Amino acid sequence: PMMKELFGLNQLERDLESCLNLKKVIIVPGDSDQSDWVKKEMGRACARFLRKIAEPDQVIAVSGGSTMLAVAEMMMPSSAFKSTMFVPARGGVGEAVELEANYIASLMAKKTKGHYRMMHVPDQVSDQAYQTLLREPHIQEVLESLKRAHIVIHGIGNAMTMAVRRKSSQAVLDKLQREQAVGESFGYYFNRNGEIVYRVQSLGLKLDDLANAKNIIAVAGGSSKAEAIRAISTKVSRDILITDEGAAKAILSLE
Ligand code: G3H
């Protein structure tokens, strides 16, 4: 807390809470666009926050990405985590393996001595394969546990950055451009008003499932993500945002 006062971040947190209409904002100093340790600090802040709010026998749904990986790397055991089930929010979406939700859920379980489930589905499945996979008992089980998640932790990406990173087709890139997509989360792409303009066909958490979650925690920073964070905070992530100073100031200057 003393460090935060030093950096004047407490006021910034309150300002961002009211700007984005969130229950709680936690800001770490710096800008993760500039240096990688800032992302690690967001990871540490999220891991600490989770440890504080986690209760025994809960399901925690986790998405993918490098920020979620930073969270996973900072996780530590606790008595509540021992009976926690970490569940990937989505199957493959075309990311490098260590950025997939599957890997991150398993790493969180390993670091905390908790449990995890896997969702073994390839990315970019055909309609037919998708329908078949949906009926698989092990997939159904995972989808059911996602609906029961008490806590959902997710990253937020820039729409174009994510589409390129996932090697999306030119048709998809064109669509995102046409629809002026700014942000991405859970494989959904949003425009600046927080409306869904495109969705990757992969199995996992539906936005409707979030209605049951007690705590939805977004972790995303870097001034370049300002528009994406603002778009997604209005609709998806109504609870908690863990971000950095760079993003926080950039969001406030969008107003
Ligand atoms: O869905 C959002 C992305 O996974 C965010 O990825 O944390 O690597 O920027 P990132």
mmCIF file of C-alpha atoms and ligand atoms in Angstrom:
data_model
loop_
_atom_site.group_PDB
_atom_site.id
_atom_site.type_symbol
_atom_site.label_atom_id
_atom_site.label_comp_id
_atom_site.label_asym_id
_atom_site.label_seq_id
_atom_site.Cartn_x
_atom_site.Cartn_y
_atom_site.Cartn_z
ATOM 1 C CA PRO A 1 0.000 0.000 0.000
ATOM 2 C CA MET A 2 2.817 2.425 0.779
ATOM 3 C CA MET A 3 4.308 1.984 -2.682
ATOM 4 C CA LYS A 4 0.928 2.707 -4.201
ATOM 5 C CA GLU A 5 0.521 5.965 -2.342
ATOM 6 C CA LEU A 6 3.972 6.896 -3.464
ATOM 7 C CA PHE A 7 2.954 6.421 -7.073
ATOM 8 C CA GLY A 8 -0.464 8.051 -6.560
ATOM 9 C CA LEU A 9 -2.165 4.904 -7.792
ATOM 10 C CA ASN A 10 -4.945 4.753 -5.211
ATOM 11 C CA GLN A 11 -6.696 7.752 -6.731
ATOM 12 C CA LEU A 12 -6.184 6.321 -10.210
ATOM 13 C CA GLU A 13 -7.854 3.099 -9.057
ATOM 14 C CA ARG A 14 -10.914 4.956 -7.747
ATOM 15 C CA ASP A 15 -11.116 7.046 -10.931
ATOM 16 C CA LEU A 16 -11.002 3.971 -13.121
ATOM 17 C CA GLU A 17 -13.590 2.157 -11.006
ATOM 18 C CA SER A 18 -16.077 4.919 -11.609
ATOM 19 C CA CYS A 19 -15.080 5.437 -15.241
ATOM 20 C CA LEU A 20 -15.578 1.748 -16.115
ATOM 21 C CA ASN A 21 -18.263 1.142 -13.517
ATOM 22 C CA LEU A 22 -16.351 -1.738 -11.895
ATOM 23 C CA LYS A 23 -16.450 -3.041 -8.341
ATOM 24 C CA LYS A 24 -12.702 -2.999 -7.942
ATOM 25 C CA VAL A 25 -9.627 -1.926 -9.865
ATOM 26 C CA ILE A 26 -6.067 -2.824 -8.902
ATOM 27 C CA ILE A 27 -3.276 -0.935 -10.661
ATOM 28 C CA VAL A 28 0.413 -1.800 -10.670
ATOM 29 C CA PRO A 29 3.022 0.871 -11.522
ATOM 30 C CA GLY A 30 4.474 1.082 -15.037
ATOM 31 C CA ASP A 31 3.337 0.106 -18.511
ATOM 32 C CA SER A 32 3.627 -3.497 -19.681
ATOM 33 C CA ASP A 33 3.998 -2.284 -23.278
ATOM 34 C CA GLN A 34 7.358 -0.882 -22.172
ATOM 35 C CA SER A 35 8.683 -3.573 -19.882
ATOM 36 C CA ASP A 36 7.902 -7.169 -19.205
ATOM 37 C CA TRP A 37 8.288 -6.994 -15.440
ATOM 38 C CA VAL A 38 5.100 -4.934 -15.282
ATOM 39 C CA LYS A 39 3.149 -7.919 -16.652
ATOM 40 C CA LYS A 40 4.752 -10.083 -13.973
ATOM 41 C CA GLU A 41 3.607 -7.552 -11.356
ATOM 42 C CA MET A 42 0.044 -7.762 -12.666
ATOM 43 C CA GLY A 43 0.389 -11.524 -12.399
ATOM 44 C CA ARG A 44 1.555 -11.201 -8.821
ATOM 45 C CA ALA A 45 -1.292 -8.810 -7.934
ATOM 46 C CA CYS A 46 -3.855 -11.192 -9.409
ATOM 47 C CA ALA A 47 -2.368 -14.264 -7.725
ATOM 48 C CA ARG A 48 -2.429 -12.473 -4.380
ATOM 49 C CA PHE A 49 -6.012 -11.299 -4.886
ATOM 50 C CA LEU A 50 -7.148 -14.807 -5.841
ATOM 51 C CA ARG A 51 -5.545 -16.280 -2.776
ATOM 52 C CA LYS A 52 -7.498 -13.807 -0.671
ATOM 53 C CA ILE A 53 -10.922 -14.500 -2.184
ATOM 54 C CA ALA A 54 -10.678 -18.224 -2.972
ATOM 55 C CA GLU A 55 -12.880 -20.526 -0.897
ATOM 56 C CA PRO A 56 -12.687 -24.315 -0.657
ATOM 57 C CA ASP A 57 -14.382 -26.529 -3.265
ATOM 58 C CA GLN A 58 -14.725 -23.885 -5.925
ATOM 59 C CA VAL A 59 -14.305 -23.881 -9.658
ATOM 60 C CA ILE A 60 -12.003 -21.252 -11.151
ATOM 61 C CA ALA A 61 -12.275 -20.794 -14.918
ATOM 62 C CA VAL A 62 -9.183 -19.441 -16.638
ATOM 63 C CA SER A 63 -8.558 -18.124 -20.126
ATOM 64 C CA GLY A 64 -5.319 -18.091 -22.087
ATOM 65 C CA GLY A 65 -2.661 -15.579 -23.108
ATOM 66 C CA SER A 66 0.644 -14.275 -21.839
ATOM 67 C CA THR A 67 -0.938 -12.259 -19.024
ATOM 68 C CA MET A 68 -2.760 -15.321 -17.689
ATOM 69 C CA LEU A 69 0.530 -17.193 -17.927
ATOM 70 C CA ALA A 70 2.092 -14.478 -15.744
ATOM 71 C CA VAL A 71 -0.714 -15.002 -13.207
ATOM 72 C CA ALA A 72 -0.194 -18.768 -13.199
ATOM 73 C CA GLU A 73 3.538 -18.392 -12.625
ATOM 74 C CA MET A 74 2.904 -16.333 -9.493
ATOM 75 C CA MET A 75 0.352 -18.655 -7.880
ATOM 76 C CA MET A 76 1.134 -20.209 -4.501
ATOM 77 C CA PRO A 77 -0.551 -22.942 -2.466
ATOM 78 C CA SER A 78 -3.284 -22.154 0.054
ATOM 79 C CA SER A 79 -5.718 -24.321 1.963
ATOM 80 C CA ALA A 80 -8.645 -23.211 -0.225
ATOM 81 C CA PHE A 81 -6.720 -23.919 -3.425
ATOM 82 C CA LYS A 82 -6.180 -27.512 -2.314
ATOM 83 C CA SER A 83 -9.812 -28.264 -3.153
ATOM 84 C CA THR A 84 -10.059 -25.832 -6.079
ATOM 85 C CA MET A 85 -10.701 -27.055 -9.614
ATOM 86 C CA PHE A 86 -9.006 -24.995 -12.315
ATOM 87 C CA VAL A 87 -10.889 -25.316 -15.592
ATOM 88 C CA PRO A 88 -9.853 -23.927 -18.994
ATOM 89 C CA ALA A 89 -12.419 -21.443 -20.284
ATOM 90 C CA ARG A 90 -11.829 -22.563 -23.853
ATOM 91 C CA GLY A 91 -10.332 -25.337 -25.906
ATOM 92 C CA GLY A 92 -7.670 -24.516 -28.463
ATOM 93 C CA VAL A 93 -7.936 -21.177 -30.198
ATOM 94 C CA GLY A 94 -4.751 -21.408 -32.219
ATOM 95 C CA GLU A 95 -2.264 -20.125 -29.651
ATOM 96 C CA ALA A 96 1.167 -21.455 -28.771
ATOM 97 C CA VAL A 97 0.709 -24.288 -26.285
ATOM 98 C CA GLU A 98 1.947 -22.379 -23.228
ATOM 99 C CA LEU A 99 -0.572 -19.628 -23.973
ATOM 100 C CA GLU A 100 -3.537 -22.017 -24.176
ATOM 101 C CA ALA A 101 -6.055 -22.007 -21.344
ATOM 102 C CA ASN A 102 -5.498 -25.769 -20.923
ATOM 103 C CA TYR A 103 -1.840 -25.347 -20.093
ATOM 104 C CA ILE A 104 -2.475 -22.360 -17.839
ATOM 105 C CA ALA A 105 -5.168 -24.183 -15.839
ATOM 106 C CA SER A 106 -2.808 -27.113 -15.332
ATOM 107 C CA LEU A 107 0.040 -24.815 -14.279
ATOM 108 C CA MET A 108 -2.205 -23.061 -11.753
ATOM 109 C CA ALA A 109 -3.171 -26.405 -10.284
ATOM 110 C CA LYS A 110 0.453 -27.453 -10.107
ATOM 111 C CA LYS A 111 1.584 -24.240 -8.420
ATOM 112 C CA THR A 112 -1.259 -24.263 -5.892
ATOM 113 C CA LYS A 113 -1.498 -28.041 -5.376
ATOM 114 C CA GLY A 114 -5.067 -27.829 -6.619
ATOM 115 C CA HIS A 115 -6.886 -29.807 -9.303
ATOM 116 C CA TYR A 116 -7.565 -29.219 -12.961
ATOM 117 C CA ARG A 117 -9.529 -30.412 -15.930
ATOM 118 C CA MET A 118 -8.473 -30.375 -19.546
ATOM 119 C CA MET A 119 -10.501 -29.587 -22.600
ATOM 120 C CA HIS A 120 -8.939 -31.579 -25.385
ATOM 121 C CA VAL A 121 -10.365 -29.973 -28.462
ATOM 122 C CA PRO A 122 -8.469 -28.746 -31.485
ATOM 123 C CA ASP A 123 -8.826 -25.161 -32.610
ATOM 124 C CA GLN A 124 -10.650 -24.240 -35.816
ATOM 125 C CA VAL A 125 -12.977 -27.256 -35.938
ATOM 126 C CA SER A 126 -15.539 -27.724 -38.702
ATOM 127 C CA ASP A 127 -19.228 -27.275 -37.862
ATOM 128 C CA GLN A 128 -19.737 -31.007 -38.012
ATOM 129 C CA ALA A 129 -16.816 -31.849 -35.756
ATOM 130 C CA TYR A 130 -17.946 -29.139 -33.363
ATOM 131 C CA GLN A 131 -21.405 -30.676 -33.024
ATOM 132 C CA THR A 132 -19.878 -34.113 -32.459
ATOM 133 C CA LEU A 133 -17.419 -32.889 -29.852
ATOM 134 C CA LEU A 134 -20.205 -31.113 -28.005
ATOM 135 C CA ARG A 135 -21.754 -34.513 -27.296
ATOM 136 C CA GLU A 136 -18.567 -36.045 -25.904
ATOM 137 C CA PRO A 137 -19.087 -36.838 -22.195
ATOM 138 C CA HIS A 138 -15.721 -35.446 -21.081
ATOM 139 C CA ILE A 139 -16.355 -32.192 -22.950
ATOM 140 C CA GLN A 140 -19.843 -31.939 -21.496
ATOM 141 C CA GLU A 141 -18.403 -32.355 -18.030
ATOM 142 C CA VAL A 142 -15.972 -29.508 -18.552
ATOM 143 C CA LEU A 143 -18.672 -27.291 -20.034
ATOM 144 C CA GLU A 144 -20.882 -28.050 -17.048
ATOM 145 C CA SER A 145 -18.145 -27.116 -14.590
ATOM 146 C CA LEU A 146 -17.582 -23.850 -16.483
ATOM 147 C CA LYS A 147 -21.223 -22.990 -15.889
ATOM 148 C CA ARG A 148 -20.615 -23.476 -12.169
ATOM 149 C CA ALA A 149 -17.436 -21.396 -11.997
ATOM 150 C CA HIS A 150 -17.364 -19.104 -8.982
ATOM 151 C CA ILE A 151 -14.393 -17.167 -10.229
ATOM 152 C CA VAL A 152 -13.505 -16.441 -13.841
ATOM 153 C CA ILE A 153 -10.086 -14.972 -14.662
ATOM 154 C CA HIS A 154 -9.365 -13.772 -18.158
ATOM 155 C CA GLY A 155 -7.058 -11.715 -20.319
ATOM 156 C CA ILE A 156 -8.059 -9.049 -22.808
ATOM 157 C CA GLY A 157 -6.343 -8.627 -26.152
ATOM 158 C CA ASN A 158 -6.346 -6.132 -28.986
ATOM 159 C CA ALA A 159 -8.586 -7.499 -31.712
ATOM 160 C CA MET A 160 -6.101 -7.337 -34.583
ATOM 161 C CA THR A 161 -3.127 -8.460 -32.498
ATOM 162 C CA MET A 162 -5.044 -11.520 -31.350
ATOM 163 C CA ALA A 163 -6.421 -12.375 -34.795
ATOM 164 C CA VAL A 164 -2.930 -12.234 -36.278
ATOM 165 C CA ARG A 165 -1.381 -14.164 -33.374
ATOM 166 C CA ARG A 166 -3.966 -16.906 -33.928
ATOM 167 C CA LYS A 167 -3.270 -16.964 -37.651
ATOM 168 C CA SER A 168 -6.851 -16.121 -38.564
ATOM 169 C CA SER A 169 -7.777 -16.168 -42.246
ATOM 170 C CA GLN A 170 -7.778 -13.037 -44.383
ATOM 171 C CA ALA A 171 -11.591 -13.228 -44.444
ATOM 172 C CA VAL A 172 -11.685 -13.008 -40.647
ATOM 173 C CA LEU A 173 -9.163 -10.154 -40.582
ATOM 174 C CA ASP A 174 -11.273 -8.284 -43.140
ATOM 175 C CA LYS A 175 -14.416 -8.835 -41.125
ATOM 176 C CA LEU A 176 -12.808 -7.576 -37.918
ATOM 177 C CA GLN A 177 -11.605 -4.493 -39.762
ATOM 178 C CA ARG A 178 -15.003 -3.866 -41.318
ATOM 179 C CA GLU A 179 -16.754 -4.283 -37.995
ATOM 180 C CA GLN A 180 -14.166 -2.116 -36.236
ATOM 181 C CA ALA A 181 -13.346 -4.735 -33.647
ATOM 182 C CA VAL A 182 -11.133 -3.359 -30.899
ATOM 183 C CA GLY A 183 -10.904 -6.065 -28.255
ATOM 184 C CA GLU A 184 -10.915 -9.817 -27.725
ATOM 185 C CA SER A 185 -11.654 -12.071 -24.789
ATOM 186 C CA PHE A 186 -12.661 -15.773 -24.561
ATOM 187 C CA GLY A 187 -12.492 -15.953 -28.388
ATOM 188 C CA TYR A 188 -15.153 -13.246 -28.740
ATOM 189 C CA TYR A 189 -14.294 -10.046 -30.591
ATOM 190 C CA PHE A 190 -15.917 -6.759 -29.566
ATOM 191 C CA ASN A 191 -16.326 -3.322 -31.077
ATOM 192 C CA ARG A 192 -15.813 -0.194 -28.998
ATOM 193 C CA ASN A 193 -19.392 -0.317 -27.709
ATOM 194 C CA GLY A 194 -18.785 -3.755 -26.282
ATOM 195 C CA GLU A 195 -20.900 -5.479 -28.938
ATOM 196 C CA ILE A 196 -19.800 -8.901 -30.182
ATOM 197 C CA VAL A 197 -18.802 -8.710 -33.836
ATOM 198 C CA TYR A 198 -17.157 -12.106 -34.298
ATOM 199 C CA ARG A 199 -16.586 -15.305 -32.391
ATOM 200 C CA VAL A 200 -13.990 -18.044 -32.883
ATOM 201 C CA GLN A 201 -15.713 -21.382 -33.173
ATOM 202 C CA SER A 202 -14.183 -23.259 -30.300
ATOM 203 C CA LEU A 203 -15.718 -25.030 -27.369
ATOM 204 C CA GLY A 204 -15.810 -23.327 -24.018
ATOM 205 C CA LEU A 205 -17.365 -20.754 -21.810
ATOM 206 C CA LYS A 206 -20.302 -18.853 -23.264
ATOM 207 C CA LEU A 207 -20.722 -15.258 -22.250
ATOM 208 C CA ASP A 208 -24.086 -16.229 -20.727
ATOM 209 C CA ASP A 209 -22.263 -18.566 -18.330
ATOM 210 C CA LEU A 210 -20.692 -15.520 -16.714
ATOM 211 C CA ALA A 211 -24.028 -14.581 -15.179
ATOM 212 C CA ASN A 212 -23.457 -17.179 -12.447
ATOM 213 C CA ALA A 213 -19.887 -16.241 -11.578
ATOM 214 C CA LYS A 214 -19.392 -14.363 -8.326
ATOM 215 C CA ASN A 215 -16.117 -12.764 -9.378
ATOM 216 C CA ILE A 216 -15.054 -12.035 -12.924
ATOM 217 C CA ILE A 217 -11.483 -10.838 -12.944
ATOM 218 C CA ALA A 218 -9.908 -9.286 -16.029
ATOM 219 C CA VAL A 219 -6.136 -8.956 -16.089
ATOM 220 C CA ALA A 220 -4.787 -6.773 -18.868
ATOM 221 C CA GLY A 221 -2.367 -3.898 -19.140
ATOM 222 C CA GLY A 222 -0.281 -1.807 -21.486
ATOM 223 C CA SER A 223 -1.458 1.530 -22.854
ATOM 224 C CA SER A 224 -2.054 -0.085 -26.258
ATOM 225 C CA LYS A 225 -4.885 -2.128 -24.740
ATOM 226 C CA ALA A 226 -6.862 0.898 -23.500
ATOM 227 C CA GLU A 227 -9.673 0.677 -26.053
ATOM 228 C CA ALA A 228 -9.889 -3.094 -25.764
ATOM 229 C CA ILE A 229 -10.104 -2.966 -21.974
ATOM 230 C CA ARG A 230 -12.755 -0.288 -22.042
ATOM 231 C CA ALA A 231 -14.886 -2.146 -24.608
ATOM 232 C CA ILE A 232 -14.785 -5.404 -22.676
ATOM 233 C CA SER A 233 -15.232 -3.913 -19.237
ATOM 234 C CA THR A 234 -18.590 -2.459 -20.189
ATOM 235 C CA LYS A 235 -20.167 -5.792 -21.085
ATOM 236 C CA VAL A 236 -18.142 -8.779 -20.034
ATOM 237 C CA SER A 237 -15.992 -8.041 -17.080
ATOM 238 C CA ARG A 238 -18.165 -6.097 -14.723
ATOM 239 C CA ASP A 239 -16.352 -6.924 -11.476
ATOM 240 C CA ILE A 240 -12.621 -6.646 -11.089
ATOM 241 C CA LEU A 241 -9.868 -5.276 -13.310
ATOM 242 C CA ILE A 242 -6.193 -5.770 -12.602
ATOM 243 C CA THR A 243 -4.202 -3.505 -14.861
ATOM 244 C CA ASP A 244 -1.171 -1.236 -15.039
ATOM 245 C CA GLU A 245 -0.644 2.484 -14.827
ATOM 246 C CA GLY A 246 -0.052 2.800 -18.581
ATOM 247 C CA ALA A 247 -3.421 1.292 -19.477
ATOM 248 C CA ALA A 248 -5.235 3.085 -16.659
ATOM 249 C CA LYS A 249 -4.059 6.536 -17.762
ATOM 250 C CA ALA A 250 -4.752 5.762 -21.420
ATOM 251 C CA ILE A 251 -8.314 4.605 -20.634
ATOM 252 C CA LEU A 252 -9.034 7.725 -18.629
ATOM 253 C CA SER A 253 -7.742 9.906 -21.458
ATOM 254 C CA LEU A 254 -10.149 8.209 -23.909
ATOM 255 C CA GLU A 255 -13.074 9.804 -22.109
HETATM 256 O O1 G3H B 1 -7.865 -13.135 -24.889
HETATM 257 C C1 G3H B 1 -6.981 -12.310 -24.647
HETATM 258 C C2 G3H B 1 -5.633 -12.664 -24.871
HETATM 259 O O2 G3H B 1 -5.443 -13.980 -24.517
HETATM 260 C C3 G3H B 1 -4.667 -11.742 -24.196
HETATM 261 O O3 G3H B 1 -3.388 -12.190 -24.444
HETATM 262 O O4 G3H B 1 -2.319 -11.533 -22.316
HETATM 263 O O5 G3H B 1 -0.981 -12.310 -24.255
HETATM 264 O O6 G3H B 1 -2.090 -10.087 -24.321
HETATM 265 P P1 G3H B 1 -2.121 -11.492 -23.784
#
